[in-house]
């Protein structure tokens, strides 16, 4: 069964670009570059020139050069929107040739909230598949910032094919009390990293059940709100544990996959992966999503995962108001962990393959879902590095002492206007 396909290293039938806009988006792109993701073009866009200067991306767009003069949007989404419109030609040129674009931003501020819908609209006009991955404010940011985030999310949903939201508040609840603030925000960036890496591997890396970019586009185009879950486990019941972890992570406490119009399921494991394990994982997920969903199933063999089995789920077209994307920590399948899982009936060995065939036939089609983080299961545990306390919010220096968080752009703008800070 060797040489089923011809694969040329470094080639891809589709082009993926990631554009980070605003402060959060630019930081996310920097973290993706640090993560060593290849085969993807990175772009950053900002009204703040100093933020662009700190970016590690080669393609940088200064939004609203005339309007903002490099000083930021002052927390005003209208200014961010107008700045993006002023720079529409530069954005379009940067996105040229892309088949799929990820937009990364944080909602509630000025540049990201205002510019992201404009960027998504440009992608839409260019007929580019567009997925927006955004963060929403903490609970203590109630009021104007929360209202701006809601408005920005609604505007984004009108233009992007798929929107995945990451509530900052839920990431905080999952963290240890003394976890560093920077590590909490990096969790959101890891979601984007996993999403992009998974999709890029879907396109570039051949799977044992393989489909192309058009299959992905069929699922994601105009799917609205989406949910992504990742679970990993080891042990005798690792398939069930991982599947449940992918759908029952604390970040999903107010979101269910039920009602999704399409579900991508991908299983990644070593060469010891069995048919029974694939059946149990897929059956658990399809029971949760409902019979109406079109199922796209795939699997990848990656021996670098060791004894871990990883399940990735993307549910598109869900109706809930607050979908989220997450990275679940691996669970060791000992007696304690297994006791928390509702066991599925063990299929008879001779019926396993027929059961898989039934799932495929009911789906109306078979596709490969993203294979996310192969070889990195050991890195999926959330950070527990402790500090004596949260960093002083007025200490603008990060943990390494680099002065990355100097005065906000709008304060510099006010100072310049008043003849002060230059």
Coordinates of C-alpha atoms in Angstrom, one line a residue:
X1 CA 0.0 0.0 0.0
X2 CA 3.0 2.3 -0.2
X3 CA 3.3 5.1 -2.8
X4 CA -0.5 5.8 -2.8
X5 CA 0.2 9.4 -3.5
X6 CA 3.0 11.7 -4.6
X7 CA 4.0 14.3 -2.1
X8 CA 6.5 17.0 -2.8
X9 CA 8.0 18.6 0.4
X10 CA 7.2 22.3 0.8
X11 CA 4.4 22.5 -1.8
X12 CA 0.8 23.3 -1.1
X13 CA -2.2 23.5 -3.3
X14 CA -3.6 26.4 -1.3
X15 CA -2.2 29.5 0.3
X16 CA -2.9 30.5 3.9
X17 CA -2.3 34.0 5.3
X18 CA -2.6 35.2 8.9
X19 CA -3.3 38.9 9.5
X20 CA -3.1 40.2 13.1
X21 CA -4.7 43.6 13.6
X22 CA -4.5 45.8 16.6
X23 CA -2.4 45.2 19.7
X24 CA -3.7 41.7 20.5
X25 CA -3.5 40.6 16.9
X26 CA 0.1 41.8 16.4
X27 CA 1.1 40.0 19.6
X28 CA -0.6 36.8 18.4
X29 CA 1.4 36.9 15.2
X30 CA 4.6 37.4 17.0
X31 CA 3.9 34.3 19.1
X32 CA 3.0 32.3 16.0
X33 CA 6.3 33.2 14.4
X34 CA 8.1 32.2 17.7
X35 CA 6.3 28.9 17.5
X36 CA 8.0 28.2 14.2
X37 CA 4.9 27.7 12.1
X38 CA 5.9 27.4 8.4
X39 CA 4.0 27.4 5.1
X40 CA 1.9 30.4 6.2
X41 CA 2.4 34.1 5.4
X42 CA 2.2 36.5 8.3
X43 CA 0.8 40.1 8.1
X44 CA 0.3 42.7 10.8
X45 CA -1.8 45.8 10.6
X46 CA -2.0 48.6 13.2
X47 CA -2.6 52.3 13.6
X48 CA 0.3 52.4 16.1
X49 CA 3.7 52.7 14.4
X50 CA 5.6 51.6 17.5
X51 CA 3.6 48.4 17.7
X52 CA 4.5 47.7 14.0
X53 CA 8.1 48.3 14.7
X54 CA 8.1 45.6 17.4
X55 CA 6.5 43.1 15.1
X56 CA 8.5 40.1 13.8
X57 CA 6.3 39.9 10.7
X58 CA 7.9 41.0 7.4
X59 CA 4.7 42.3 6.0
X60 CA 3.5 45.3 8.0
X61 CA 0.6 47.6 7.2
X62 CA 0.2 51.0 8.8
X63 CA -3.5 51.6 9.0
X64 CA -4.8 55.2 8.5
X65 CA -1.4 56.9 7.9
X66 CA -3.1 60.2 7.3
X67 CA -5.9 59.8 9.8
X68 CA -4.0 58.4 12.8
X69 CA -0.5 59.6 12.0
X70 CA 1.0 56.5 13.6
X71 CA -0.4 57.3 17.0
X72 CA -3.2 54.7 17.3
X73 CA -7.0 54.8 17.3
X74 CA -7.4 56.1 20.9
X75 CA -9.7 53.2 21.8
X76 CA -12.3 54.3 19.2
X77 CA -13.5 51.6 16.8
X78 CA -14.9 54.2 14.4
X79 CA -11.4 55.5 14.0
X80 CA -10.0 52.0 13.6
X81 CA -12.7 51.3 10.9
X82 CA -11.9 54.5 9.0
X83 CA -8.2 53.8 9.2
X84 CA -8.7 50.4 7.7
X85 CA -10.8 51.9 4.9
X86 CA -8.1 54.4 4.2
X87 CA -5.6 51.6 3.8
X88 CA -7.9 49.3 1.9
X89 CA -5.6 49.1 -1.1
X90 CA -2.6 48.1 1.0
X91 CA -4.6 45.4 2.8
X92 CA -5.9 44.0 -0.5
X93 CA -2.4 43.9 -2.0
X94 CA -1.1 42.0 1.1
X95 CA -3.9 39.5 0.9
X96 CA -3.5 38.9 -2.9
X97 CA -3.1 35.2 -3.8
X98 CA -4.5 33.8 -0.5
X99 CA -7.0 31.0 -0.5
X100 CA -7.7 31.2 3.2
X101 CA -7.1 34.0 5.7
X102 CA -7.1 33.9 9.5
X103 CA -7.9 37.3 11.1
X104 CA -6.6 37.6 14.7
X105 CA -7.6 40.4 17.0
X106 CA -8.9 41.4 20.4
X107 CA -12.4 43.0 20.6
X108 CA -13.2 45.9 22.8
X109 CA -10.5 48.4 21.7
X110 CA -10.2 50.7 18.8
X111 CA -8.0 49.4 16.0
X112 CA -8.8 45.7 16.2
X113 CA -12.6 46.1 16.8
X114 CA -12.9 48.6 14.0
X115 CA -10.5 47.2 11.4
X116 CA -11.2 43.4 11.6
X117 CA -14.7 43.7 9.9
X118 CA -13.2 45.8 7.2
X119 CA -10.4 43.3 6.6
X120 CA -13.0 40.5 6.5
X121 CA -15.1 42.4 4.0
X122 CA -12.1 42.8 1.8
X123 CA -11.5 39.0 2.0
X124 CA -15.1 38.5 1.1
X125 CA -14.9 40.7 -1.9
X126 CA -11.8 38.7 -3.0
X127 CA -13.7 35.4 -2.4
X128 CA -11.2 34.3 0.2
X129 CA -12.3 31.8 2.9
X130 CA -12.0 33.8 6.1
X131 CA -11.9 32.6 9.7
X132 CA -11.7 35.2 12.5
X133 CA -10.3 34.2 15.8
X134 CA -11.0 36.9 18.4
X135 CA -10.8 37.5 22.2
X136 CA -13.5 39.1 24.2
X137 CA -13.1 41.3 27.4
X138 CA -12.8 40.2 31.0
X139 CA -15.8 40.6 33.3
X140 CA -14.2 43.6 35.0
X141 CA -14.3 45.4 31.6
X142 CA -18.1 45.7 31.7
X143 CA -19.6 48.8 30.2
X144 CA -18.2 50.6 27.1
X145 CA -15.5 48.0 26.3
X146 CA -17.9 45.1 26.5
X147 CA -20.5 47.0 24.4
X148 CA -17.8 47.8 21.8
X149 CA -16.8 44.1 21.7
X150 CA -20.3 43.0 21.1
X151 CA -20.8 45.5 18.3
X152 CA -17.5 44.5 16.7
X153 CA -18.4 40.8 16.9
X154 CA -21.7 41.3 15.2
X155 CA -20.0 43.3 12.4
X156 CA -17.4 40.6 12.0
X157 CA -20.0 37.9 11.8
X158 CA -21.6 39.7 8.8
X159 CA -18.4 39.5 6.8
X160 CA -16.3 36.5 7.9
X161 CA -17.2 32.9 7.0
X162 CA -16.4 31.6 10.5
X163 CA -15.9 33.3 13.8
X164 CA -14.3 31.7 16.8
X165 CA -14.3 33.6 20.0
X166 CA -12.1 33.1 23.0
X167 CA -13.4 34.6 26.3
X168 CA -10.6 36.1 28.3
X169 CA -12.6 35.6 31.4
X170 CA -12.8 31.8 31.0
X171 CA -9.1 31.5 30.4
X172 CA -8.6 33.4 33.7
X173 CA -10.9 31.0 35.5
X174 CA -8.9 28.0 34.2
X175 CA -5.6 29.5 35.4
X176 CA -4.0 29.0 38.8
X177 CA -4.3 32.0 41.1
X178 CA -0.6 33.0 40.7
X179 CA -0.2 32.3 37.0
X180 CA 1.6 35.1 35.2
X181 CA -0.7 37.5 33.3
X182 CA 1.4 37.1 30.2
X183 CA 0.9 33.4 30.3
X184 CA -2.9 33.8 30.4
X185 CA -2.9 35.9 27.2
X186 CA -0.6 33.4 25.5
X187 CA -3.3 30.7 25.9
X188 CA -5.4 32.7 23.5
X189 CA -2.5 32.9 21.1
X190 CA -2.1 29.1 21.3
X191 CA -5.6 28.7 20.1
X192 CA -4.8 30.6 17.0
X193 CA -1.6 28.7 16.6
X194 CA -3.4 25.4 16.8
X195 CA -6.1 26.4 14.4
X196 CA -3.7 27.7 11.8
X197 CA -1.3 24.7 12.2
X198 CA -4.2 22.3 12.0
X199 CA -5.7 23.7 8.9
X200 CA -2.3 24.1 7.2
X201 CA -1.6 20.4 7.9
X202 CA -4.9 19.5 6.5
X203 CA -3.9 21.1 3.2
X204 CA -0.3 20.2 3.1
X205 CA 0.1 16.9 4.9
X206 CA -1.5 13.9 3.2
X207 CA -3.7 11.8 5.5
X208 CA -4.8 8.2 5.2
X209 CA -8.3 9.5 4.4
X210 CA -7.5 12.6 2.3
X211 CA -9.5 15.5 0.9
X212 CA -8.4 18.8 -0.5
X213 CA -9.0 22.5 0.3
X214 CA -12.3 22.5 -1.4
X215 CA -13.7 20.1 1.2
X216 CA -12.6 22.4 4.0
X217 CA -14.1 25.4 2.2
X218 CA -17.4 23.6 1.9
X219 CA -17.6 23.2 5.6
X220 CA -16.3 26.6 6.7
X221 CA -17.8 28.9 4.1
X222 CA -20.6 31.1 5.6
X223 CA -20.8 28.7 8.6
X224 CA -21.2 31.6 11.1
X225 CA -20.2 30.6 14.6
X226 CA -17.8 27.7 15.2
X227 CA -16.5 25.6 18.0
X228 CA -13.2 23.9 18.2
X229 CA -12.1 21.4 20.8
X230 CA -8.9 19.5 21.3
X231 CA -8.5 16.6 23.7
X232 CA -5.6 14.2 24.3
X233 CA -5.3 11.2 26.5
X234 CA -3.2 8.0 27.0
X235 CA -4.2 4.6 28.4
X236 CA -6.6 1.8 27.7
X237 CA -9.6 4.2 27.3
X238 CA -7.7 7.0 25.7
X239 CA -10.2 7.4 22.7
X240 CA -13.2 8.0 25.0
X241 CA -11.3 10.2 27.4
X242 CA -9.8 12.4 24.5
X243 CA -13.2 12.7 22.7
X244 CA -14.9 13.8 25.9
X245 CA -12.2 16.2 26.7
X246 CA -12.5 17.8 23.3
X247 CA -16.2 18.5 23.9
X248 CA -16.3 19.1 27.7
X249 CA -13.5 21.4 28.4
X250 CA -14.4 24.1 31.0
X251 CA -14.2 26.8 28.3
X252 CA -17.2 25.1 26.7
X253 CA -19.5 25.4 29.7
X254 CA -22.1 27.5 27.9
X255 CA -21.6 26.1 24.4
X256 CA -22.7 22.8 23.0
X257 CA -22.0 21.3 19.6
X258 CA -25.6 20.1 19.2
X259 CA -27.2 21.5 16.1
X260 CA -24.0 22.0 14.1
X261 CA -24.5 21.6 10.4
X262 CA -21.0 20.1 9.8
X263 CA -18.5 18.5 12.0
X264 CA -14.8 17.8 11.3
X265 CA -13.3 15.0 13.4
X266 CA -9.6 14.2 13.2
X267 CA -7.8 11.5 15.2
X268 CA -4.0 11.7 15.5
X269 CA -2.1 8.8 17.2
X270 CA 0.8 6.5 16.7
X271 CA 0.7 3.4 14.5
X272 CA -0.9 1.4 17.4
X273 CA -4.2 3.2 16.7
X274 CA -7.0 0.7 16.4
X275 CA -10.3 0.7 14.5
X276 CA -12.2 0.3 17.7
X277 CA -10.6 3.5 19.1
X278 CA -11.5 5.4 16.0
X279 CA -15.1 4.1 16.2
X280 CA -15.5 5.0 19.9
X281 CA -14.1 8.5 19.5
X282 CA -16.2 9.3 16.4
X283 CA -19.4 7.8 17.8
X284 CA -19.1 9.7 21.0
X285 CA -18.8 13.0 19.1
X286 CA -21.6 12.3 16.6
X287 CA -23.9 11.4 19.5
X288 CA -23.2 14.8 21.0
X289 CA -23.6 16.8 17.8
X290 CA -26.7 15.1 16.6
X291 CA -27.7 13.2 13.5
X292 CA -28.3 16.3 11.4
X293 CA -24.6 17.1 11.1
X294 CA -22.6 16.2 8.0
X295 CA -19.5 14.4 9.4
X296 CA -16.0 14.8 7.9
X297 CA -13.7 12.2 9.4
X298 CA -10.0 11.8 9.1
X299 CA -7.0 10.3 10.8
X300 CA -3.2 10.8 10.8
X301 CA -0.6 8.4 12.1
X302 CA 2.2 10.3 14.0
X303 CA 4.4 8.1 16.1
X304 CA 6.0 11.1 17.8
X305 CA 2.8 11.4 19.9
X306 CA 4.0 8.3 21.8
X307 CA 1.1 6.7 23.8
X308 CA -1.1 9.8 23.4
X309 CA -4.2 9.8 21.2
X310 CA -5.4 13.3 20.2
X311 CA -9.0 14.2 19.0
X312 CA -9.7 17.4 17.2
X313 CA -13.2 18.6 16.6
X314 CA -14.5 21.5 14.6
X315 CA -18.2 22.1 14.7
X316 CA -19.4 24.7 12.2
X317 CA -22.7 26.5 12.0
X318 CA -23.7 26.2 15.7
X319 CA -26.5 28.4 16.9
X320 CA -25.2 29.3 20.4
X321 CA -24.3 32.9 21.0
X322 CA -20.9 32.4 22.6
X323 CA -18.8 29.8 20.8
X324 CA -15.3 29.3 21.8
X325 CA -12.1 27.7 20.6
X326 CA -9.8 25.9 23.0
X327 CA -6.8 23.8 23.7
X328 CA -7.5 21.0 26.1
X329 CA -4.8 19.6 28.3
X330 CA -4.0 15.9 27.9
X331 CA -5.5 13.6 30.4
X332 CA -3.7 10.5 31.7
X333 CA -6.1 7.7 31.5
X334 CA -5.7 6.2 35.0
X335 CA -8.6 4.9 37.2
X336 CA -9.3 8.4 38.5
X337 CA -9.6 9.9 35.0
X338 CA -11.5 7.0 33.5
X339 CA -14.1 7.1 36.3
X340 CA -15.2 10.5 35.0
X341 CA -16.0 9.3 31.5
X342 CA -19.3 7.8 30.5
X343 CA -18.3 4.6 28.8
X344 CA -19.6 3.7 25.4
X345 CA -20.7 0.2 24.5
X346 CA -17.6 -1.8 23.4
X347 CA -18.2 -2.8 19.8
X348 CA -17.6 -6.3 18.7
X349 CA -14.3 -6.6 16.8
X350 CA -16.0 -7.9 13.6
X351 CA -18.4 -5.0 13.6
X352 CA -15.9 -2.1 14.0
X353 CA -15.2 -1.6 10.4
X354 CA -18.9 -1.8 9.5
X355 CA -19.7 0.8 12.2
X356 CA -17.1 3.2 10.7
X357 CA -18.6 2.7 7.2
X358 CA -22.0 3.5 8.6
X359 CA -20.7 6.8 10.0
X360 CA -19.1 7.7 6.7
X361 CA -22.2 6.9 4.7
X362 CA -24.5 8.8 7.0
X363 CA -22.3 11.9 6.6
X364 CA -22.7 12.1 2.9
X365 CA -19.0 12.5 2.5
X366 CA -15.6 11.9 4.1
X367 CA -12.9 14.5 4.6
X368 CA -9.8 15.0 6.6
X369 CA -10.2 17.3 9.6
X370 CA -7.1 19.2 10.9
X371 CA -4.3 17.3 12.6
X372 CA -3.3 19.7 15.3
X373 CA 0.0 19.7 17.2
X374 CA 1.4 16.3 16.2
X375 CA 4.3 15.6 18.4
X376 CA 3.5 18.2 20.9
X377 CA 1.0 16.5 23.2
X378 CA 3.4 17.0 26.1
X379 CA 3.2 20.7 25.6
X380 CA -0.6 21.0 25.9
X381 CA -0.7 21.2 29.7
X382 CA -1.6 24.8 30.7
X383 CA 1.0 26.9 32.3
X384 CA 1.3 26.7 36.1
X385 CA 4.4 28.8 36.5
X386 CA 3.7 30.8 39.6
X387 CA 4.7 34.3 40.7
X388 CA 4.3 35.8 44.1
X389 CA 1.4 37.8 42.7
X390 CA 0.0 39.2 39.5
X391 CA 2.3 41.7 37.8
X392 CA 1.8 45.3 38.7
X393 CA -0.5 46.6 36.0
X394 CA 1.4 49.9 36.1
X395 CA 4.8 48.2 35.5
X396 CA 5.1 48.4 31.8
X397 CA 8.0 46.0 31.5
X398 CA 7.5 42.4 30.8
X399 CA 9.0 39.4 32.5
X400 CA 12.3 39.7 30.6
X401 CA 12.7 43.3 31.4
X402 CA 12.0 44.5 27.8
X403 CA 10.0 47.6 27.6
X404 CA 7.4 46.2 25.3
X405 CA 4.4 48.0 26.8
X406 CA 5.4 51.7 26.8
X407 CA 2.8 54.5 26.9
X408 CA -0.3 53.7 24.9
X409 CA -0.4 55.4 21.5
X410 CA -3.3 57.7 22.3
X411 CA -1.5 59.0 25.3
X412 CA 1.5 59.7 23.2
X413 CA -0.7 61.5 20.7
X414 CA -2.2 63.7 23.5
X415 CA 1.4 64.4 24.7
X416 CA 2.5 65.4 21.3
X417 CA -0.5 67.7 20.8
X418 CA 0.3 69.3 24.1
X419 CA 4.0 69.8 23.3
X420 CA 5.2 67.1 25.7
X421 CA 6.3 63.6 24.9
X422 CA 7.7 63.3 21.4

